PDB file of C-alpha atoms in Angstrom:
ATOM      1  CA  MET A   1      27.401  56.895   6.421  1.00 55.00           C
ATOM      2  CA  ASN A   2      24.372  59.178   5.987  1.00 66.00           C
ATOM      3  CA  GLY A   3      24.229  58.244   2.123  1.00 67.00           C
ATOM      4  CA  ILE A   4      24.373  54.453   3.115  1.00 70.00           C
ATOM      5  CA  MET A   5      21.588  54.821   5.480  1.00 63.00           C
ATOM      6  CA  LYS A   6      19.518  56.357   3.204  1.00 69.00           C
ATOM      7  CA  LYS A   7      19.913  53.950   0.479  1.00 65.00           C
ATOM      8  CA  MET A   8      19.458  50.922   3.234  1.00 62.00           C
ATOM      9  CA  LEU A   9      16.252  52.703   4.063  1.00 61.00           C
ATOM     10  CA  VAL A  10      14.860  52.978   0.358  1.00 61.00           C
ATOM     11  CA  ILE A  11      15.491  49.601  -0.258  1.00 65.00           C
ATOM     12  CA  LEU A  12      13.803  48.287   2.816  1.00 57.00           C
ATOM     13  CA  MET A  13      10.815  50.607   1.464  1.00 61.00           C
ATOM     14  CA  LEU A  14      10.970  48.867  -1.587  1.00 61.00           C
ATOM     15  CA  PHE A  15      11.011  45.250  -0.367  1.00 63.00           C
ATOM     16  CA  SER A  16       8.174  46.409   2.166  1.00 62.00           C
ATOM     17  CA  ALA A  17       6.092  47.688  -0.729  1.00 56.00           C
ATOM     18  CA  GLY A  18       6.519  44.668  -2.540  1.00 58.00           C
ATOM     19  CA  TYR A  19       5.733  42.220   0.013  1.00 55.00           C
ATOM     20  CA  TYR A  20       2.564  44.579   1.225  1.00 53.00           C
ATOM     21  CA  TYR A  21       1.402  44.345  -2.352  1.00 52.00           C
ATOM     22  CA  ALA A  22       1.460  40.403  -2.517  1.00 52.00           C
ATOM     23  CA  GLN A  23      -0.192  40.383   0.580  1.00 55.00           C
ATOM     24  CA  THR A  24      -3.234  42.497  -0.318  1.00 52.00           C
ATOM     25  CA  THR A  25      -3.628  41.100  -4.068  1.00 54.00           C
ATOM     26  CA  THR A  26      -6.483  38.487  -4.428  1.00 57.00           C
ATOM     27  CA  SER A  27      -5.686  35.767  -6.898  1.00 59.00           C
ATOM     28  CA  GLN A  28      -8.365  34.984  -9.150  1.00 59.00           C
ATOM     29  CA  PRO A  29      -9.293  31.063  -8.988  1.00 60.00           C
ATOM     30  CA  SER A  30      -8.375  29.584 -12.242  1.00 62.00           C
ATOM     31  CA  PRO A  31     -11.756  28.704 -14.283  1.00 72.00           C
ATOM     32  CA  THR A  32     -13.053  25.508 -14.553  1.00 81.00           C
ATOM     33  CA  PHE A  33     -13.508  23.817 -18.028  1.00 92.00           C
ATOM     34  CA  LEU A  34     -16.004  20.808 -18.404  1.00 95.00           C
ATOM     35  CA  PHE A  35     -15.290  18.371 -21.101  1.00 95.00           C
ATOM     36  CA  ALA A  36     -17.928  16.243 -22.924  1.00 96.00           C
ATOM     37  CA  GLN A  37     -17.267  13.308 -25.358  1.00 95.00           C
ATOM     38  CA  GLY A  38     -18.688  10.462 -26.982  1.00 95.00           C
ATOM     39  CA  MET A  39     -19.694   9.265 -30.419  1.00 94.00           C
ATOM     40  CA  PHE A  40     -22.233  10.877 -33.210  1.00 94.00           C
ATOM     41  CA  ASN A  41     -23.521   9.711 -36.113  1.00 92.00           C
ATOM     42  CA  ILE A  42     -23.537  12.516 -39.175  1.00 92.00           C
ATOM     43  CA  GLU A  43     -22.619  10.769 -42.522  1.00 91.00           C
ATOM     44  CA  ASP A  44     -22.977  13.626 -44.704  1.00 93.00           C
ATOM     45  CA  GLU A  45     -19.519  15.519 -44.450  1.00 93.00           C
ATOM     46  CA  GLN A  46     -21.224  18.975 -45.288  1.00 95.00           C
ATOM     47  CA  GLN A  47     -23.832  18.337 -42.590  1.00 95.00           C
ATOM     48  CA  LEU A  48     -20.908  17.490 -39.970  1.00 95.00           C
ATOM     49  CA  MET A  49     -19.130  20.797 -40.899  1.00 95.00           C
ATOM     50  CA  ASP A  50     -22.136  22.719 -40.671  1.00 95.00           C
ATOM     51  CA  GLN A  51     -22.817  21.010 -37.142  1.00 96.00           C
ATOM     52  CA  GLU A  52     -19.171  21.422 -36.350  1.00 96.00           C
ATOM     53  CA  ASN A  53     -19.527  25.474 -36.960  1.00 96.00           C
ATOM     54  CA  ASP A  54     -22.712  25.322 -34.991  1.00 95.00           C
ATOM     55  CA  LEU A  55     -21.035  24.218 -31.931  1.00 96.00           C
ATOM     56  CA  ARG A  56     -18.074  26.398 -32.407  1.00 96.00           C
ATOM     57  CA  ASN A  57     -20.204  29.813 -32.338  1.00 96.00           C
ATOM     58  CA  HIS A  58     -22.218  28.443 -28.931  1.00 95.00           C
ATOM     59  CA  PRO A  59     -21.081  30.738 -26.400  1.00 95.00           C
ATOM     60  CA  ASN A  60     -20.033  28.127 -24.031  1.00 95.00           C
ATOM     61  CA  VAL A  61     -17.978  25.958 -26.190  1.00 96.00           C
ATOM     62  CA  LYS A  62     -14.141  26.640 -26.077  1.00 95.00           C
ATOM     63  CA  VAL A  63     -12.772  23.746 -28.333  1.00 96.00           C
ATOM     64  CA  VAL A  64     -14.788  21.090 -30.472  1.00 96.00           C
ATOM     65  CA  ARG A  65     -13.247  18.417 -32.293  1.00 95.00           C
ATOM     66  CA  LEU A  66     -15.498  16.314 -34.679  1.00 96.00           C
ATOM     67  CA  ASP A  67     -13.814  13.254 -36.033  1.00 93.00           C
ATOM     68  CA  LYS A  68     -15.454  12.287 -39.310  1.00 92.00           C
ATOM     69  CA  TYR A  69     -13.417   9.111 -39.252  1.00 92.00           C
ATOM     70  CA  SER A  70     -13.807   7.811 -35.973  1.00 91.00           C
ATOM     71  CA  ASN A  71     -17.407   9.430 -35.227  1.00 92.00           C
ATOM     72  CA  ARG A  72     -15.867  10.875 -32.124  1.00 94.00           C
ATOM     73  CA  PHE A  73     -16.685  14.205 -30.558  1.00 96.00           C
ATOM     74  CA  PHE A  74     -14.728  16.306 -27.923  1.00 96.00           C
ATOM     75  CA  ILE A  75     -16.063  19.676 -26.490  1.00 96.00           C
ATOM     76  CA  LEU A  76     -14.174  21.804 -23.759  1.00 96.00           C
ATOM     77  CA  ILE A  77     -16.690  24.113 -22.447  1.00 95.00           C
ATOM     78  CA  GLN A  78     -16.375  27.137 -20.673  1.00 94.00           C
ATOM     79  CA  ASP A  79     -18.473  29.305 -18.323  1.00 92.00           C
ATOM     80  CA  LEU A  80     -20.499  26.654 -17.057  1.00 91.00           C
ATOM     81  CA  ASP A  81     -20.437  24.920 -13.836  1.00 90.00           C
ATOM     82  CA  SER A  82     -22.344  21.703 -14.888  1.00 93.00           C
ATOM     83  CA  LEU A  83     -23.703  20.248 -18.231  1.00 94.00           C
ATOM     84  CA  SER A  84     -26.728  17.721 -18.294  1.00 95.00           C
ATOM     85  CA  GLU A  85     -26.646  14.863 -21.000  1.00 95.00           C
ATOM     86  CA  GLN A  86     -29.883  16.582 -22.378  1.00 96.00           C
ATOM     87  CA  GLU A  87     -28.489  19.914 -22.548  1.00 96.00           C
ATOM     88  CA  LEU A  88     -25.555  18.223 -24.509  1.00 96.00           C
ATOM     89  CA  ARG A  89     -27.943  16.578 -26.510  1.00 96.00           C
ATOM     90  CA  SER A  90     -29.478  19.646 -27.736  1.00 96.00           C
ATOM     91  CA  TRP A  91     -26.366  21.141 -28.878  1.00 96.00           C
ATOM     92  CA  PHE A  92     -26.520  18.930 -31.430  1.00 96.00           C
ATOM     93  CA  GLY A  93     -29.645  19.731 -33.161  1.00 94.00           C
ATOM     94  CA  PRO A  94     -31.196  16.813 -34.870  1.00 94.00           C
ATOM     95  CA  TYR A  95     -28.525  14.727 -34.321  1.00 94.00           C
ATOM     96  CA  GLY A  96     -28.538  14.814 -30.476  1.00 94.00           C
ATOM     97  CA  SER A  97     -30.653  11.622 -30.155  1.00 93.00           C
ATOM     98  CA  ASP A  98     -27.991   9.418 -32.291  1.00 92.00           C
ATOM     99  CA  LEU A  99     -25.197  10.515 -29.489  1.00 94.00           C
ATOM    100  CA  THR A 100     -23.658   7.496 -27.951  1.00 93.00           C
ATOM    101  CA  CYS A 101     -21.146   6.464 -25.204  1.00 93.00           C
ATOM    102  CA  ILE A 102     -21.318  10.273 -23.714  1.00 94.00           C
ATOM    103  CA  GLN A 103     -19.077  11.750 -20.999  1.00 93.00           C
ATOM    104  CA  ILE A 104     -19.063  14.659 -19.097  1.00 94.00           C
ATOM    105  CA  GLY A 105     -16.532  15.799 -16.577  1.00 94.00           C
ATOM    106  CA  VAL A 106     -14.411  18.457 -15.239  1.00 93.00           C
ATOM    107  CA  HIS A 107     -11.322  19.079 -17.458  1.00 91.00           C
ATOM    108  CA  GLY A 108      -8.102  18.167 -15.681  1.00 87.00           C
ATOM    109  CA  LEU A 109      -9.565  16.526 -12.885  1.00 86.00           C
ATOM    110  CA  ASP A 110     -12.054  13.519 -14.057  1.00 86.00           C
ATOM    111  CA  PRO A 111     -10.419  10.968 -16.039  1.00 85.00           C
ATOM    112  CA  VAL A 112     -11.103  11.121 -19.698  1.00 85.00           C
ATOM    113  CA  ASN A 113     -12.293   7.760 -21.193  1.00 83.00           C
ATOM    114  CA  GLU A 114      -9.729   6.356 -23.948  1.00 82.00           C
ATOM    115  CA  PHE A 115     -10.995   5.480 -27.259  1.00 77.00           C
ATOM    116  CA  PRO A 116     -12.317   3.111 -28.223  1.00 74.00           C
ATOM    117  CA  PHE A 117     -14.904   3.351 -25.724  1.00 72.00           C
ATOM    118  CA  VAL A 118     -16.045   0.243 -24.002  1.00 71.00           C
ATOM    119  CA  ASN A 119     -18.861  -0.725 -21.946  1.00 71.00           C
ATOM    120  CA  CYS A 120     -20.801   2.230 -22.984  1.00 75.00           C
ATOM    121  CA  THR A 121     -24.355   2.516 -20.833  1.00 69.00           C
ATOM    122  CA  ASN A 122     -25.885   5.102 -23.114  1.00 66.00           C
TER     123      ASN A 122
END
């Protein structure tokens, strides 16, 4: 009987340690990603590839897609709490003033406008 009691005590201690660990560890909040999408006007294919590479090298850009056939862009942004339209335009350099149908939101929370974009205000 003494051996069974020791085994039960060890098992109880293991369960207690797991419970204590689960209660004391702090979970990290999941990161918030922003998204930006809209239309661009870059006709030269080399300039388009250069622009896409520039955006990929931006420290806050996680994913970038510039579709040369529909002239749509989609960017997933990390490590920023907010992004203004003006700041987004600056990321596109000389092409920033030609961006239209811009939408900026919280990825996974805000609805993403479907293409083709209609009733664009910008």
